[in-house]
Coordinates of C-alpha atoms and ligand atoms in Angstrom, one line a residue:
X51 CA -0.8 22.6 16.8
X52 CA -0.7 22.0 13.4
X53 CA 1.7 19.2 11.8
X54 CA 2.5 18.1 8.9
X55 CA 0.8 15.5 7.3
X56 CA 2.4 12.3 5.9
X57 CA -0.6 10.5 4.5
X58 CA -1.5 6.9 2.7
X59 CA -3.7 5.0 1.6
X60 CA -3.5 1.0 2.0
X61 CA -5.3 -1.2 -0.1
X62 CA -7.3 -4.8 1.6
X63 CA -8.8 -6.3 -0.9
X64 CA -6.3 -9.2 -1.1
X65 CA -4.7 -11.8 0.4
X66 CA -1.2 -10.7 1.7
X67 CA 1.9 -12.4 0.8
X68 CA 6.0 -11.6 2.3
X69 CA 6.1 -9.1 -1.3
X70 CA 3.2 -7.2 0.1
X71 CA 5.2 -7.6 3.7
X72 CA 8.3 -6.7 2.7
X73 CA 7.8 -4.3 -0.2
X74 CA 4.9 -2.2 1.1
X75 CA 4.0 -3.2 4.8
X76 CA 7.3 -2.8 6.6
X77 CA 8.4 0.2 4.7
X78 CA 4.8 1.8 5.8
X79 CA 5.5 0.8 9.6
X80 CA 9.1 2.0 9.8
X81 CA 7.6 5.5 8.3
X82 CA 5.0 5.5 11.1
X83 CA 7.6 4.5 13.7
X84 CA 10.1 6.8 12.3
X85 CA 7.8 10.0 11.5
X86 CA 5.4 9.6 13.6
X87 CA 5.4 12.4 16.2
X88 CA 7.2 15.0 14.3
X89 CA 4.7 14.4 11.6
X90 CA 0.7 13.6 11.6
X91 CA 0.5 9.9 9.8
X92 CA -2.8 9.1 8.6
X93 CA -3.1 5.2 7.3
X94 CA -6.1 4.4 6.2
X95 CA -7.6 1.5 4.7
X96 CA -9.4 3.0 1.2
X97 CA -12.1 0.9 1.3
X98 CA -14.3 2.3 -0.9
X99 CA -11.8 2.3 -3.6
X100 CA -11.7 -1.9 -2.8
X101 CA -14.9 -2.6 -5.6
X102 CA -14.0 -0.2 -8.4
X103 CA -13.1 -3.7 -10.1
X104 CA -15.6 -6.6 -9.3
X105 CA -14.6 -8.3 -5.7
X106 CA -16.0 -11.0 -3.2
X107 CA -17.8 -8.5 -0.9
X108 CA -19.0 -11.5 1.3
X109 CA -15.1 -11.6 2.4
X110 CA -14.8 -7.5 1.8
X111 CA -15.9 -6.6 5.7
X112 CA -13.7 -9.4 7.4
X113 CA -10.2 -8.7 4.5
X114 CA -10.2 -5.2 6.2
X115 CA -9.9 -5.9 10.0
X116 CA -7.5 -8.7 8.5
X117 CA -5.4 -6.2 7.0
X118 CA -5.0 -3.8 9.8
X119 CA -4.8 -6.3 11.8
X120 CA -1.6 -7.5 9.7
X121 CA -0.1 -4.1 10.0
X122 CA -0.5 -4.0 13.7
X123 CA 1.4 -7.2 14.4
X124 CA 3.7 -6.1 11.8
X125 CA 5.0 -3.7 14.3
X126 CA 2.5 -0.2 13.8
X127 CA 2.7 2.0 16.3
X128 CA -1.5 1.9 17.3
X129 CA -0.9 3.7 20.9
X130 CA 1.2 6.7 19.2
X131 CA -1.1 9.5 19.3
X132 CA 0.0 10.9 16.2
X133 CA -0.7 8.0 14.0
X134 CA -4.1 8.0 13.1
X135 CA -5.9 4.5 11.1
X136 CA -8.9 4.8 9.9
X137 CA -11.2 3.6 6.9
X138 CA -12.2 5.7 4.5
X139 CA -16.3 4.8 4.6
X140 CA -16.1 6.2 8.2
X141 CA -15.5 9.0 6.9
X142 CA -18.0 10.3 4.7
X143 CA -16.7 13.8 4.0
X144 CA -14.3 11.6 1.5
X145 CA -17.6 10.6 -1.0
X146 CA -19.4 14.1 -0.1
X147 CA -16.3 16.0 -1.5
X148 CA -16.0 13.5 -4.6
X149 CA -19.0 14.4 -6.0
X150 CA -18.5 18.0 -5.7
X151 CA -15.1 17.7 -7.3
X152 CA -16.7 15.3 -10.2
X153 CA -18.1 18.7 -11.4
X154 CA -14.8 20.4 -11.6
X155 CA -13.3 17.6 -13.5
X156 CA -12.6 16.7 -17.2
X157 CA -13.4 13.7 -18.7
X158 CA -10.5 13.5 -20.9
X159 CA -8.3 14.4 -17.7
X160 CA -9.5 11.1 -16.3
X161 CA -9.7 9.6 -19.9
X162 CA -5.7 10.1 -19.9
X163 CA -4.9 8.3 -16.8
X164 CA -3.0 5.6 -17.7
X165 CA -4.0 3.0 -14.8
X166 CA -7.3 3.6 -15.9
X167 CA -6.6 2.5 -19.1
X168 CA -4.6 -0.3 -18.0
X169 CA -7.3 -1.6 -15.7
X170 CA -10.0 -1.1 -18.2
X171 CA -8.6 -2.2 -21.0
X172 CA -8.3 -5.8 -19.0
X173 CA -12.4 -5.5 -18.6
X174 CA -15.3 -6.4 -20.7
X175 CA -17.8 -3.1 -21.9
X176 CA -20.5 -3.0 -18.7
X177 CA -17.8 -4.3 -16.3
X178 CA -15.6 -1.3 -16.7
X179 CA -17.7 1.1 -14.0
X180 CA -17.6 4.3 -13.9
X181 CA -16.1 3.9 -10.6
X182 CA -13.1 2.7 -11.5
X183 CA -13.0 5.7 -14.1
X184 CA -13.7 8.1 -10.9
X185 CA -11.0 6.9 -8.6
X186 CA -8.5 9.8 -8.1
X187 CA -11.1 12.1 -7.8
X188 CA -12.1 9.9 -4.3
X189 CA -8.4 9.8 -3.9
X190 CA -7.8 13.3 -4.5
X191 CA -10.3 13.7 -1.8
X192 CA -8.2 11.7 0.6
X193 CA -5.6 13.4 0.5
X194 CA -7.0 17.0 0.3
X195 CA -9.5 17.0 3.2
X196 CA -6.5 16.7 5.5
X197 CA -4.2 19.2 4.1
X198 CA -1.7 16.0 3.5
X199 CA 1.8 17.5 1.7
X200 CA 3.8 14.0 2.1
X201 CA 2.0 10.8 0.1
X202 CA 4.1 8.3 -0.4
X203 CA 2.7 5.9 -3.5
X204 CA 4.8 3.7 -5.7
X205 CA 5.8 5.2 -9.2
X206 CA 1.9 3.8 -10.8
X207 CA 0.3 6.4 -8.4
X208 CA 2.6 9.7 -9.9
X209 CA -0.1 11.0 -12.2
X210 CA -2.9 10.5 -9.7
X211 CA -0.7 12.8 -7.0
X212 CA -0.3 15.6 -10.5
X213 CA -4.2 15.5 -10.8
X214 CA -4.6 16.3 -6.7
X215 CA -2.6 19.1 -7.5
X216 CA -3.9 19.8 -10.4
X217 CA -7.6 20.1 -8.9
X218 CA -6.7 21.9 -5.8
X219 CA -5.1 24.4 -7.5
X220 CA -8.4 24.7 -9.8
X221 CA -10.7 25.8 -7.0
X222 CA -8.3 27.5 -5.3
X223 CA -7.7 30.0 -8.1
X224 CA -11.4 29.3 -9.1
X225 CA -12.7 30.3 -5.7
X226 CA -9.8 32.7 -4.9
X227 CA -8.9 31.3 -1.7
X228 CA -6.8 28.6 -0.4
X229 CA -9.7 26.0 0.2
X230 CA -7.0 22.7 0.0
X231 CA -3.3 22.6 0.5
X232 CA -1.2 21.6 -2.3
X233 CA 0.6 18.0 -1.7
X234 CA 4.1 18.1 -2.5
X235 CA 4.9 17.4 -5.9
X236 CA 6.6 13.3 -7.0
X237 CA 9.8 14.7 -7.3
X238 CA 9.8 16.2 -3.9
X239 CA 7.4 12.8 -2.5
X240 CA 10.8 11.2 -3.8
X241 CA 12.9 13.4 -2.3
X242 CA 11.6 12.7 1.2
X243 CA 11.0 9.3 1.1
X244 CA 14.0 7.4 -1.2
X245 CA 12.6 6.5 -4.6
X246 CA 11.4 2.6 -4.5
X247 CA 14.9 0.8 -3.6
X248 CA 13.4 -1.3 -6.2
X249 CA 12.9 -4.5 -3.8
X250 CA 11.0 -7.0 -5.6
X251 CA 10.3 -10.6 -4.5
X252 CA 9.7 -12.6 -7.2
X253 CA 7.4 -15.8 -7.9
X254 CA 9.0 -18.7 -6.6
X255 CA 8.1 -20.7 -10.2
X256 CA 8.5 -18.6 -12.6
X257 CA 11.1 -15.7 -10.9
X258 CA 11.1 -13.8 -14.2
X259 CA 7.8 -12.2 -12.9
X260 CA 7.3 -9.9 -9.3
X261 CA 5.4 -12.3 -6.6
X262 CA 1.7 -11.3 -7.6
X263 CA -1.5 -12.5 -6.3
X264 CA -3.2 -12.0 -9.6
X265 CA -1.2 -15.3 -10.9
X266 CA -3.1 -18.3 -11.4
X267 CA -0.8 -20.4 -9.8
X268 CA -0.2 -20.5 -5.6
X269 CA 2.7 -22.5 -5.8
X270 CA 5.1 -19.3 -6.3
X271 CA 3.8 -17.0 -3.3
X272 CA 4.2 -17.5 0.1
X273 CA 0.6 -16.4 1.7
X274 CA 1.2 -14.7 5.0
X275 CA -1.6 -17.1 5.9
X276 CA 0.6 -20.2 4.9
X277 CA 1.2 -22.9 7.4
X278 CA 4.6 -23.1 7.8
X279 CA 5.0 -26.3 6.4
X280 CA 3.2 -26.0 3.3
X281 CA 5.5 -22.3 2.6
X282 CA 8.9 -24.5 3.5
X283 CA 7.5 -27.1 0.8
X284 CA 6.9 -24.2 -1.6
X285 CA 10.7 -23.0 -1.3
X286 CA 11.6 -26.7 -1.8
X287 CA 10.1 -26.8 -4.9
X288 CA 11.7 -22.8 -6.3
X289 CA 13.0 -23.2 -10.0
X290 CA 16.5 -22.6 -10.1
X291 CA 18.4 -23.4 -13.0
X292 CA 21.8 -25.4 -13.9
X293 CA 24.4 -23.0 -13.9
X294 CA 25.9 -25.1 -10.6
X295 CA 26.8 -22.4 -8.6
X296 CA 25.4 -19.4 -6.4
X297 CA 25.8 -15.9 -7.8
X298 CA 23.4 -13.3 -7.1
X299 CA 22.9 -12.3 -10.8
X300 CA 19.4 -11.2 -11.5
X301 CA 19.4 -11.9 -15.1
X302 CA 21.5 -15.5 -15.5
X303 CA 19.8 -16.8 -12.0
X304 CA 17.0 -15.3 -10.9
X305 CA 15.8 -18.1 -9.1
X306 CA 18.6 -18.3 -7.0
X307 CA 18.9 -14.4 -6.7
X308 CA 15.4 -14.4 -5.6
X309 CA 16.3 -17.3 -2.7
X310 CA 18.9 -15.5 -1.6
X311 CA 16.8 -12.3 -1.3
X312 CA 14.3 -13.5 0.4
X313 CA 17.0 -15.3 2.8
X314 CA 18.1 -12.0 3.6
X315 CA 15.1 -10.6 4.7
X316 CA 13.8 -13.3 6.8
X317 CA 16.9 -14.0 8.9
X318 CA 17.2 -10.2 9.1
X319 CA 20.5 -9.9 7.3
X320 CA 21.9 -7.8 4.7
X321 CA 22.2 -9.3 1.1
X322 CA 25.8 -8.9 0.7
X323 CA 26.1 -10.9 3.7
X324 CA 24.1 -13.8 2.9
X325 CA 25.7 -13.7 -0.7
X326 CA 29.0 -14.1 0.8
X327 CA 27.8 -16.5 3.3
X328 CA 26.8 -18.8 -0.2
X329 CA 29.1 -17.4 -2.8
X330 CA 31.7 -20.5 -2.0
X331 CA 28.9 -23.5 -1.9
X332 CA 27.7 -25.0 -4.9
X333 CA 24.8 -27.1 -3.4
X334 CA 21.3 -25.4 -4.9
X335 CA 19.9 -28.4 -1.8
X336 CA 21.5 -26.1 1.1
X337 CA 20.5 -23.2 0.3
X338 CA 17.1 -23.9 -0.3
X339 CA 17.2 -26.2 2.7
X340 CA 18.0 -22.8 5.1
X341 CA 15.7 -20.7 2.9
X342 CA 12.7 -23.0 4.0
X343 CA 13.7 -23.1 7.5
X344 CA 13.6 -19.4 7.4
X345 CA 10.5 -18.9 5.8
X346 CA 9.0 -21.5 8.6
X347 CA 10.6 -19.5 11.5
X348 CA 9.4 -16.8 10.1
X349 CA 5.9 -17.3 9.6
X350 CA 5.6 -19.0 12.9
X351 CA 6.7 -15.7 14.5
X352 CA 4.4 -13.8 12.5
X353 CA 1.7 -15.6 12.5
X354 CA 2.0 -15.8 16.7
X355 CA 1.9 -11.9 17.0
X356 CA -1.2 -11.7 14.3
X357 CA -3.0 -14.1 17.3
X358 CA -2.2 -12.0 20.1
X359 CA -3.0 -9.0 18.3
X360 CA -5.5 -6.8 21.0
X361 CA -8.4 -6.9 18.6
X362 CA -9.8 -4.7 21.1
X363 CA -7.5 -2.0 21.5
X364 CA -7.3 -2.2 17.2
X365 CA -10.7 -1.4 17.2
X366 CA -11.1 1.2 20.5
X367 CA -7.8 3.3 18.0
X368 CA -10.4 2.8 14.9
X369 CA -13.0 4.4 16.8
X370 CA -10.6 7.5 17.9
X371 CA -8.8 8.1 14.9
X372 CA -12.4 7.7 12.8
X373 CA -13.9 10.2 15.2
X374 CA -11.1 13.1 15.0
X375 CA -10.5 12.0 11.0
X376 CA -15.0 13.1 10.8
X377 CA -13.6 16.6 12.7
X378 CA -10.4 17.5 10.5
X379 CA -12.5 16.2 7.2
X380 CA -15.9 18.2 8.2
X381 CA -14.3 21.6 8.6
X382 CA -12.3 21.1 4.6
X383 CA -15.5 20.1 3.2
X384 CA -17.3 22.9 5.2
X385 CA -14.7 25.6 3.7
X386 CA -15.5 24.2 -0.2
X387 CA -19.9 23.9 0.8
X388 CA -19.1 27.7 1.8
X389 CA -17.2 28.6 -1.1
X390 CA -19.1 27.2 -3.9
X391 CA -22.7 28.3 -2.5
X392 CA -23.7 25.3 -0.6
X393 CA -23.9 26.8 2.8
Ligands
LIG69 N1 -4.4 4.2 -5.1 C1 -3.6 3.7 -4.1 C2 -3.1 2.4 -4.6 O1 -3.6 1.8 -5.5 C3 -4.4 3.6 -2.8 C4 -4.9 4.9 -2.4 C5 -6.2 5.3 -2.4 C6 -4.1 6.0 -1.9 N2 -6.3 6.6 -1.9 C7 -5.1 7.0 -1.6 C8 -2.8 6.2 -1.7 C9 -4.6 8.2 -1.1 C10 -2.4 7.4 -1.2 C11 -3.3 8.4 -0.9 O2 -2.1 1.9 -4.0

């Protein structure tokens, strides 16, 4: 019966743009179409990890059936019985299990993590919460209370996946017996899943820097949400530069790299085509001219299948995969209550 487990974690806080799409969404559907079914996939939506930095939770509840619902007209596989999405809070075995771990943790093991340190250092004193300072305990707990050996996480999430293994095998040699599974180690994650083909949309005004939604600025992202207008207009006003003619050379034109990039991906070509489709023209005009058509045809399309996404059949597969998530979950946690003298 029992399959492998490929599992990951997708964060909702925010409002999506075609980096997200393109850089984490699609690769995460093509898994769960490709995998699925030879593999367990568990997707779920980590949404108690969403406030470990301060948030707008009156937006928090409706941002997560947004999301999923993103994924789903994306292309995700909701009626394959071996793909399971589910949000963490339904589950509670995931918070149960992080406080018993908490007690078999160091301090200075999370003291060393460097996205911790990152993320605090960007905080004021009393804003940094212990929460945040907690996090891969909850998301060693994740991963561990199904057993998961593939978890496919860009490179900032490699010393979280060394601490899972780090932990489980703690207990297991503390409790001498396999209570958790070990996931694979980054090498091997790498191994599996190709290492990050380093695709990177960039901001559309300043294309030194990756499309983020932490910039101030909205006039270099293209919003899922964008009326397709208002995204062609953004592509119409891309820096470029003065160079005169169309290379794709990351360093000398990265504005016009980044067009013809994101070209590629919305009329479903390869970049090598579109580059040689361009390579002769010298007019910046036409090529942003077919970009913003693209980016219009494209969000029209999208945004059609996000509207006739079954809302009801994305909630009946929450309810399903939630309910045997409580089962697999229960029985882990059960094993550890046993072990360490709980029950
Ligand atoms: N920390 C991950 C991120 O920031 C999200 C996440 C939470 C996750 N729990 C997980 C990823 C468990 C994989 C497995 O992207």
């Amino acid at each position: 019966m029992t399959k492998k487990v490929i599992l990951t974690g997708i964060r909702a806080n925010n409002q999506l743009h075609i980096g997200n799409y393109f850089g984490a969404l699609l690769p995460i559907v093509d898994m769960a179409k490709q995998h699925g079914g030879e593999y367990q996939v568990n997707l779920f939506m980590p949404d108690l990890h969403s406030f470990t930095t301060p948030i707008d939770h009156s937006q928090l509840k409706e941002q997560i059936l947004s999301s999923i619902r993103t994924f789903v007209a994306a292309g995700l596989p909701i009626d394959n019985p071996d793909v399971h999405i589910y949000r963490q809070s339904y589950v509670p075995a995931h918070s149960e299990l992080t406080v018993i771990l908490n007690c078999f943790t160091g301090m200075g093991e999370m003291e060393r993590m460097t996205q911790y340190k990152d993320k605090s250092s960007q905080l004021s004193g009393d804003r940094v919460s212990v929460g945040l300072f907690d996090y891969p305990v909850l998301m060693a707990c994740d991963v561990l209370l199904y057993g998961s050996e593939y978890v496919p996480v860009g490179d900032d999430q490699s010393q979280h996946i060394e601490f899972m293994r780090d932990i489980a095998e703690r207990m297991n040699t503390k409790f001498n017996q396999e209570l958790f599974k070990l996931p694979l180690e980054v090498k091997k994650q790498h191994e599996f899943f190709g290492k990050d083909q380093g695709l990177r949309i960039k901001d559309l005004i300043d294309p030194s820097k990756k499309m983020s939604k932490s910039d101030e600025s909205e006039r270099g992202i293209i919003f899922l949400t964008d009326e397709p207008a208002v995204a062609a207009k953004k592509i119409m006003g891309a820096t470029t530069d003065s160079v005169g003619e169309i290379n794709l050379d990351y360093a000398k034109q990265p504005g016009i790299s980044n067009l013809l990039q994101i070209l590629a991906l919305f009329t479903a070509k390869s970049l090598d085509d579109v580059v040689i489709e361009y390579q002769e023209q010298t007019s910046y005009g036409d090529l942003k001219k077919a970009v913003a058509e693209a980016t219009e045809a494209f969000l029209t399309q999208f945004q059609t299948n996000y509207d006739q996404v079954d809302m009801n059949a994305v909630e009946a597969k929450l309810t399903a995969s939630e309910a045997q998530m409580n089962e697999i979950a229960n029985k882990t946690l059960h094993k550890v209550q046993k072990a360490i003298g709980l029950r």
